Tab-separated table of C-alpha atoms in Angstrom:
chain	number	residue	atom	x	y	z
A	1	GLY	CA	0.000	0.000	0.000
A	2	GLU	CA	0.856	3.661	-0.103
A	3	ASP	CA	3.527	4.886	2.299
A	4	VAL	CA	4.385	8.522	2.978
A	5	GLU	CA	7.494	9.571	4.895
A	6	GLN	CA	8.571	12.917	6.303
A	7	SER	CA	11.352	14.137	8.530
A	8	LEU	CA	10.012	14.831	12.027
A	9	PHE	CA	11.524	18.179	13.015
A	10	LEU	CA	12.745	21.390	11.419
A	11	SER	CA	14.005	24.478	13.230
A	12	VAL	CA	14.510	27.774	11.381
A	13	ARG	CA	15.211	31.380	12.205
A	14	GLU	CA	12.475	33.929	11.635
A	15	GLY	CA	12.810	35.443	8.154
A	16	ASP	CA	14.655	32.448	6.690
A	17	SER	CA	13.149	29.954	4.248
A	18	SER	CA	11.866	26.573	5.432
A	19	VAL	CA	11.886	23.464	3.291
A	20	ILE	CA	9.811	20.460	4.352
A	21	ASN	CA	10.338	17.224	2.456
A	22	CYS	CA	8.138	14.211	1.785
A	23	THR	CA	8.565	10.948	-0.121
A	24	TYR	CA	5.756	8.652	-1.241
A	25	THR	CA	5.431	5.272	-2.912
A	26	ASP	CA	2.258	5.362	-5.060
A	27	SER	CA	3.075	6.887	-8.428
A	28	SER	CA	-0.569	6.878	-9.566
A	29	SER	CA	-1.522	9.747	-7.256
A	30	THR	CA	-2.978	12.630	-9.255
A	31	TYR	CA	-3.037	15.330	-6.569
A	32	LEU	CA	-0.662	15.689	-3.642
A	33	TYR	CA	-1.521	17.856	-0.656
A	34	TRP	CA	0.065	19.838	2.129
A	35	TYR	CA	-1.852	20.399	5.365
A	36	LYS	CA	-0.976	22.491	8.421
A	37	GLN	CA	-2.009	21.642	11.971
A	38	GLU	CA	-1.656	24.092	14.832
A	39	PRO	CA	-1.718	22.861	18.450
A	40	GLY	CA	-5.096	21.475	19.453
A	41	ALA	CA	-6.639	22.201	16.064
A	42	GLY	CA	-7.805	20.346	12.967
A	43	LEU	CA	-6.015	20.285	9.626
A	44	GLN	CA	-5.892	23.303	7.349
A	45	LEU	CA	-5.449	22.656	3.619
A	46	LEU	CA	-2.460	24.795	2.644
A	47	THR	CA	-1.920	23.949	-0.983
A	48	TYR	CA	-1.824	21.081	-3.454
A	49	ILE	CA	-0.143	20.191	-6.708
A	50	PHE	CA	-1.381	18.192	-9.665
A	51	SER	CA	0.902	15.354	-10.663
A	52	ASN	CA	1.580	16.742	-14.154
A	53	MET	CA	3.159	19.866	-12.636
A	54	ASP	CA	6.720	20.302	-11.399
A	55	MET	CA	6.145	23.418	-9.354
A	56	LYS	CA	3.334	25.485	-7.937
A	57	GLN	CA	3.728	28.844	-6.237
A	58	ASP	CA	1.123	30.368	-3.946
A	59	GLN	CA	2.270	33.565	-2.239
A	60	ARG	CA	4.978	32.505	0.270
A	61	LEU	CA	4.482	28.819	-0.485
A	62	THR	CA	6.256	26.897	-3.229
A	63	VAL	CA	5.564	23.224	-3.884
A	64	LEU	CA	8.080	21.190	-5.863
A	65	LEU	CA	7.289	17.744	-7.244
A	66	ASN	CA	9.837	15.253	-8.555
A	67	LYS	CA	7.733	12.395	-9.919
A	68	LYS	CA	10.713	10.289	-10.897
A	69	ASP	CA	12.020	10.240	-7.325
A	70	LYS	CA	8.507	10.425	-5.785
A	71	HIS	CA	9.616	13.427	-3.776
A	72	LEU	CA	7.485	16.379	-2.757
A	73	SER	CA	8.665	19.478	-0.949
A	74	LEU	CA	7.068	22.565	0.565
A	75	ARG	CA	9.101	25.762	0.763
A	76	ILE	CA	7.914	28.592	2.994
A	77	ALA	CA	9.602	31.896	2.214
A	78	ASP	CA	10.217	34.508	4.928
A	79	THR	CA	9.130	32.115	7.694
A	80	GLN	CA	7.259	33.789	10.557
A	81	THR	CA	6.524	32.680	14.123
A	82	GLY	CA	2.912	32.125	13.039
A	83	ASP	CA	4.171	29.389	10.711
A	84	SER	CA	5.152	27.257	13.722
A	85	ALA	CA	2.987	24.155	13.394
A	86	ILE	CA	3.014	20.557	12.178
A	87	TYR	CA	2.976	20.135	8.412
A	88	PHE	CA	1.569	16.997	6.813
A	89	CYS	CA	2.091	15.688	3.331
A	90	ALA	CA	-0.963	13.698	2.120
A	91	VAL	CA	-1.331	11.458	-0.906
A	92	PRO	CA	-4.614	9.955	-2.200
A	93	SER	CA	-4.762	6.178	-2.395
A	94	GLY	CA	-7.481	4.117	-4.000
A	95	GLY	CA	-10.179	5.375	-6.289
A	96	TYR	CA	-12.192	7.027	-3.562
A	97	ASN	CA	-9.677	9.626	-2.407
A	98	LYS	CA	-8.597	8.039	0.850
A	99	LEU	CA	-5.711	10.226	2.048
A	100	ILE	CA	-2.506	8.681	3.354
A	101	PHE	CA	-0.629	11.049	5.633
A	102	GLY	CA	2.959	11.229	6.661
A	103	ALA	CA	3.790	11.441	10.372
A	104	GLY	CA	4.128	15.210	10.082
A	105	THR	CA	7.047	17.631	10.311
A	106	ARG	CA	7.095	19.900	13.344
A	107	LEU	CA	8.349	23.331	12.278
A	108	ALA	CA	9.765	25.523	15.048
A	109	VAL	CA	10.498	29.168	14.194
A	110	HIS	CA	12.799	31.049	16.544
A	111	PRO	CA	13.804	34.736	16.646
B	4	GLU	CA	-19.993	29.522	3.373
B	5	THR	CA	-20.040	27.347	6.498
B	6	GLY	CA	-16.992	25.178	7.115
B	7	VAL	CA	-16.862	21.673	8.542
B	8	THR	CA	-18.079	21.464	12.137
B	9	GLN	CA	-17.773	18.632	14.640
B	10	SER	CA	-19.335	17.898	18.014
B	11	PRO	CA	-18.564	17.468	20.786
B	12	THR	CA	-15.167	19.125	21.127
B	13	HIS	CA	-13.995	16.868	23.933
B	14	LEU	CA	-15.327	13.640	25.354
B	15	ILE	CA	-14.270	11.322	28.167
B	16	LYS	CA	-15.552	7.748	28.170
B	17	THR	CA	-14.864	4.569	30.078
B	18	ARG	CA	-13.500	1.395	28.505
B	19	GLY	CA	-16.347	-0.767	27.159
B	20	GLN	CA	-18.729	2.156	26.569
B	21	GLN	CA	-20.055	3.353	23.231
B	22	VAL	CA	-19.617	6.807	21.683
B	23	THR	CA	-21.157	8.796	18.826
B	24	LEU	CA	-19.325	11.666	17.169
B	25	ARG	CA	-20.978	14.081	14.765
B	26	CYS	CA	-19.878	16.020	11.717
B	27	SER	CA	-21.562	18.602	9.517
B	28	SER	CA	-19.982	18.876	6.110
B	29	GLN	CA	-19.150	22.052	4.245
B	30	SER	CA	-21.995	23.480	2.213
B	31	GLY	CA	-22.323	21.736	-1.152
B	32	HIS	CA	-20.108	18.780	-0.223
B	33	ASN	CA	-21.581	15.273	-0.542
B	34	THR	CA	-18.655	13.199	0.722
B	35	VAL	CA	-17.453	12.781	4.296
B	36	SER	CA	-14.330	10.947	5.420
B	37	TRP	CA	-13.370	10.100	9.003
B	38	TYR	CA	-9.810	9.897	10.314
B	39	GLN	CA	-8.261	8.916	13.630
B	40	GLN	CA	-5.193	10.833	14.765
B	41	ALA	CA	-3.334	9.331	17.710
B	42	LEU	CA	-1.001	11.598	19.651
B	43	GLY	CA	2.162	12.388	17.714
B	44	GLN	CA	1.003	10.638	14.537
B	45	GLY	CA	-0.556	11.509	11.226
B	46	PRO	CA	-4.276	10.908	10.653
B	47	GLN	CA	-5.329	7.363	9.731
B	48	PHE	CA	-8.278	6.813	7.376
B	49	ILE	CA	-11.275	5.088	8.993
B	50	PHE	CA	-13.935	5.217	6.256
B	51	GLN	CA	-15.651	7.444	3.734
B	52	TYR	CA	-19.313	8.056	2.925
B	53	TYR	CA	-20.539	9.256	-0.435
B	54	ARG	CA	-24.221	10.058	-0.888
B	55	GLU	CA	-25.187	8.046	2.216
B	56	GLU	CA	-23.260	4.894	1.235
B	57	GLU	CA	-19.955	3.666	2.661
B	58	ASN	CA	-17.466	4.223	-0.131
B	59	GLY	CA	-14.265	2.788	1.328
B	60	ARG	CA	-12.858	1.622	4.598
B	61	GLY	CA	-9.447	1.624	6.238
B	62	ASN	CA	-7.933	-0.960	8.547
B	63	PHE	CA	-10.333	-0.484	11.464
B	64	PRO	CA	-12.469	-3.185	13.165
B	65	PRO	CA	-16.253	-3.419	12.660
B	66	ARG	CA	-16.903	-1.779	16.046
B	67	PHE	CA	-16.138	1.450	14.159
B	68	SER	CA	-19.251	2.235	12.136
B	69	GLY	CA	-20.793	5.262	10.527
B	70	LEU	CA	-23.770	6.882	8.917
B	71	GLN	CA	-24.356	9.670	6.473
B	72	PHE	CA	-27.680	11.478	6.393
B	73	PRO	CA	-29.600	13.004	3.450
B	74	ASN	CA	-28.201	16.461	4.343
B	75	TYR	CA	-24.699	14.876	4.095
B	76	SER	CA	-23.931	15.266	7.791
B	77	SER	CA	-22.360	12.175	9.323
B	78	GLU	CA	-21.872	10.179	12.505
B	79	LEU	CA	-19.024	7.985	13.662
B	80	ASN	CA	-19.964	5.326	16.204
B	81	VAL	CA	-17.459	3.342	18.208
B	82	ASN	CA	-18.625	0.389	20.323
B	83	ALA	CA	-16.778	-1.421	23.130
B	84	LEU	CA	-14.273	1.380	23.584
B	85	GLU	CA	-10.665	0.451	24.242
B	86	LEU	CA	-7.909	2.557	25.765
B	87	ASP	CA	-6.175	2.721	22.357
B	88	ASP	CA	-9.227	4.462	20.914
B	89	SER	CA	-8.109	7.629	22.705
B	90	ALA	CA	-7.318	10.032	19.873
B	91	LEU	CA	-8.408	13.092	17.927
B	92	TYR	CA	-11.173	12.127	15.500
B	93	LEU	CA	-11.307	14.273	12.391
B	94	CYS	CA	-13.905	14.444	9.711
B	95	ALA	CA	-13.289	15.908	6.295
B	96	SER	CA	-15.755	16.839	3.595
B	97	SER	CA	-15.207	17.033	-0.133
B	98	LEU	CA	-17.128	17.655	-3.304
B	99	GLY	CA	-17.214	14.083	-4.598
B	100	ASP	CA	-15.658	10.658	-4.396
B	101	GLY	CA	-12.900	11.458	-6.856
B	102	ASN	CA	-9.684	13.308	-6.337
B	103	TYR	CA	-11.010	16.412	-4.646
B	104	GLU	CA	-9.623	18.562	-1.875
B	105	GLN	CA	-10.731	17.468	1.570
B	106	TYR	CA	-11.544	20.132	4.158
B	107	PHE	CA	-11.207	19.146	7.785
B	108	GLY	CA	-13.181	20.046	10.858
B	109	PRO	CA	-11.560	20.947	14.200
B	110	GLY	CA	-11.869	17.400	15.508
B	111	THR	CA	-13.260	15.678	18.587
B	112	ARG	CA	-10.761	14.730	21.275
B	113	LEU	CA	-11.823	11.360	22.760
B	114	THR	CA	-10.235	10.120	25.961
B	115	VAL	CA	-10.952	6.555	27.085
B	116	THR	CA	-10.139	5.744	30.708
């Protein structure tokens, strides 16, 4: 079945760029998603990329997709303290859009 | 436009009891998926309902069951609660059963003692 892996922690200085990485196994996925979860809250859909794209930019967020290596990354430019959260990569599996999530990357932003 | 809502916010139950969690989907969405998120982990898919029918199920035992109503709201029922059922339960709504964005509610935190 589908497997999604992420590194667990990332610490960056305020104002720097953050890059969160994700690898997946199912190459048939058509959309790939990034979600953000703040403490005690549900998941917020941040952005997504269609599998026929290499890159998608949305304000401070840039998603890069390398289909050959099954590698997805999320870059956050000018990282702010409000970006501190857990970021999940999610990949659909099966025809009915069941999402498989990674374990999440905890982003800590320090002054 | 109303987002996804869930009730209750928090719940404490005793092992062996039964629990019902509720979810109202985003306006216009006909598909609801339920996920279990244990502490420190990513969400795990429980099942999905599309137009009142179960449309897929994850690796959860039959004591996890659900319903979807004609207004597309949904319930998750868990019987014979176990300590390991303690988790954040998330529902997500989407426009259809294909590859559509899923929008999550705030979750219900269930504690089983």
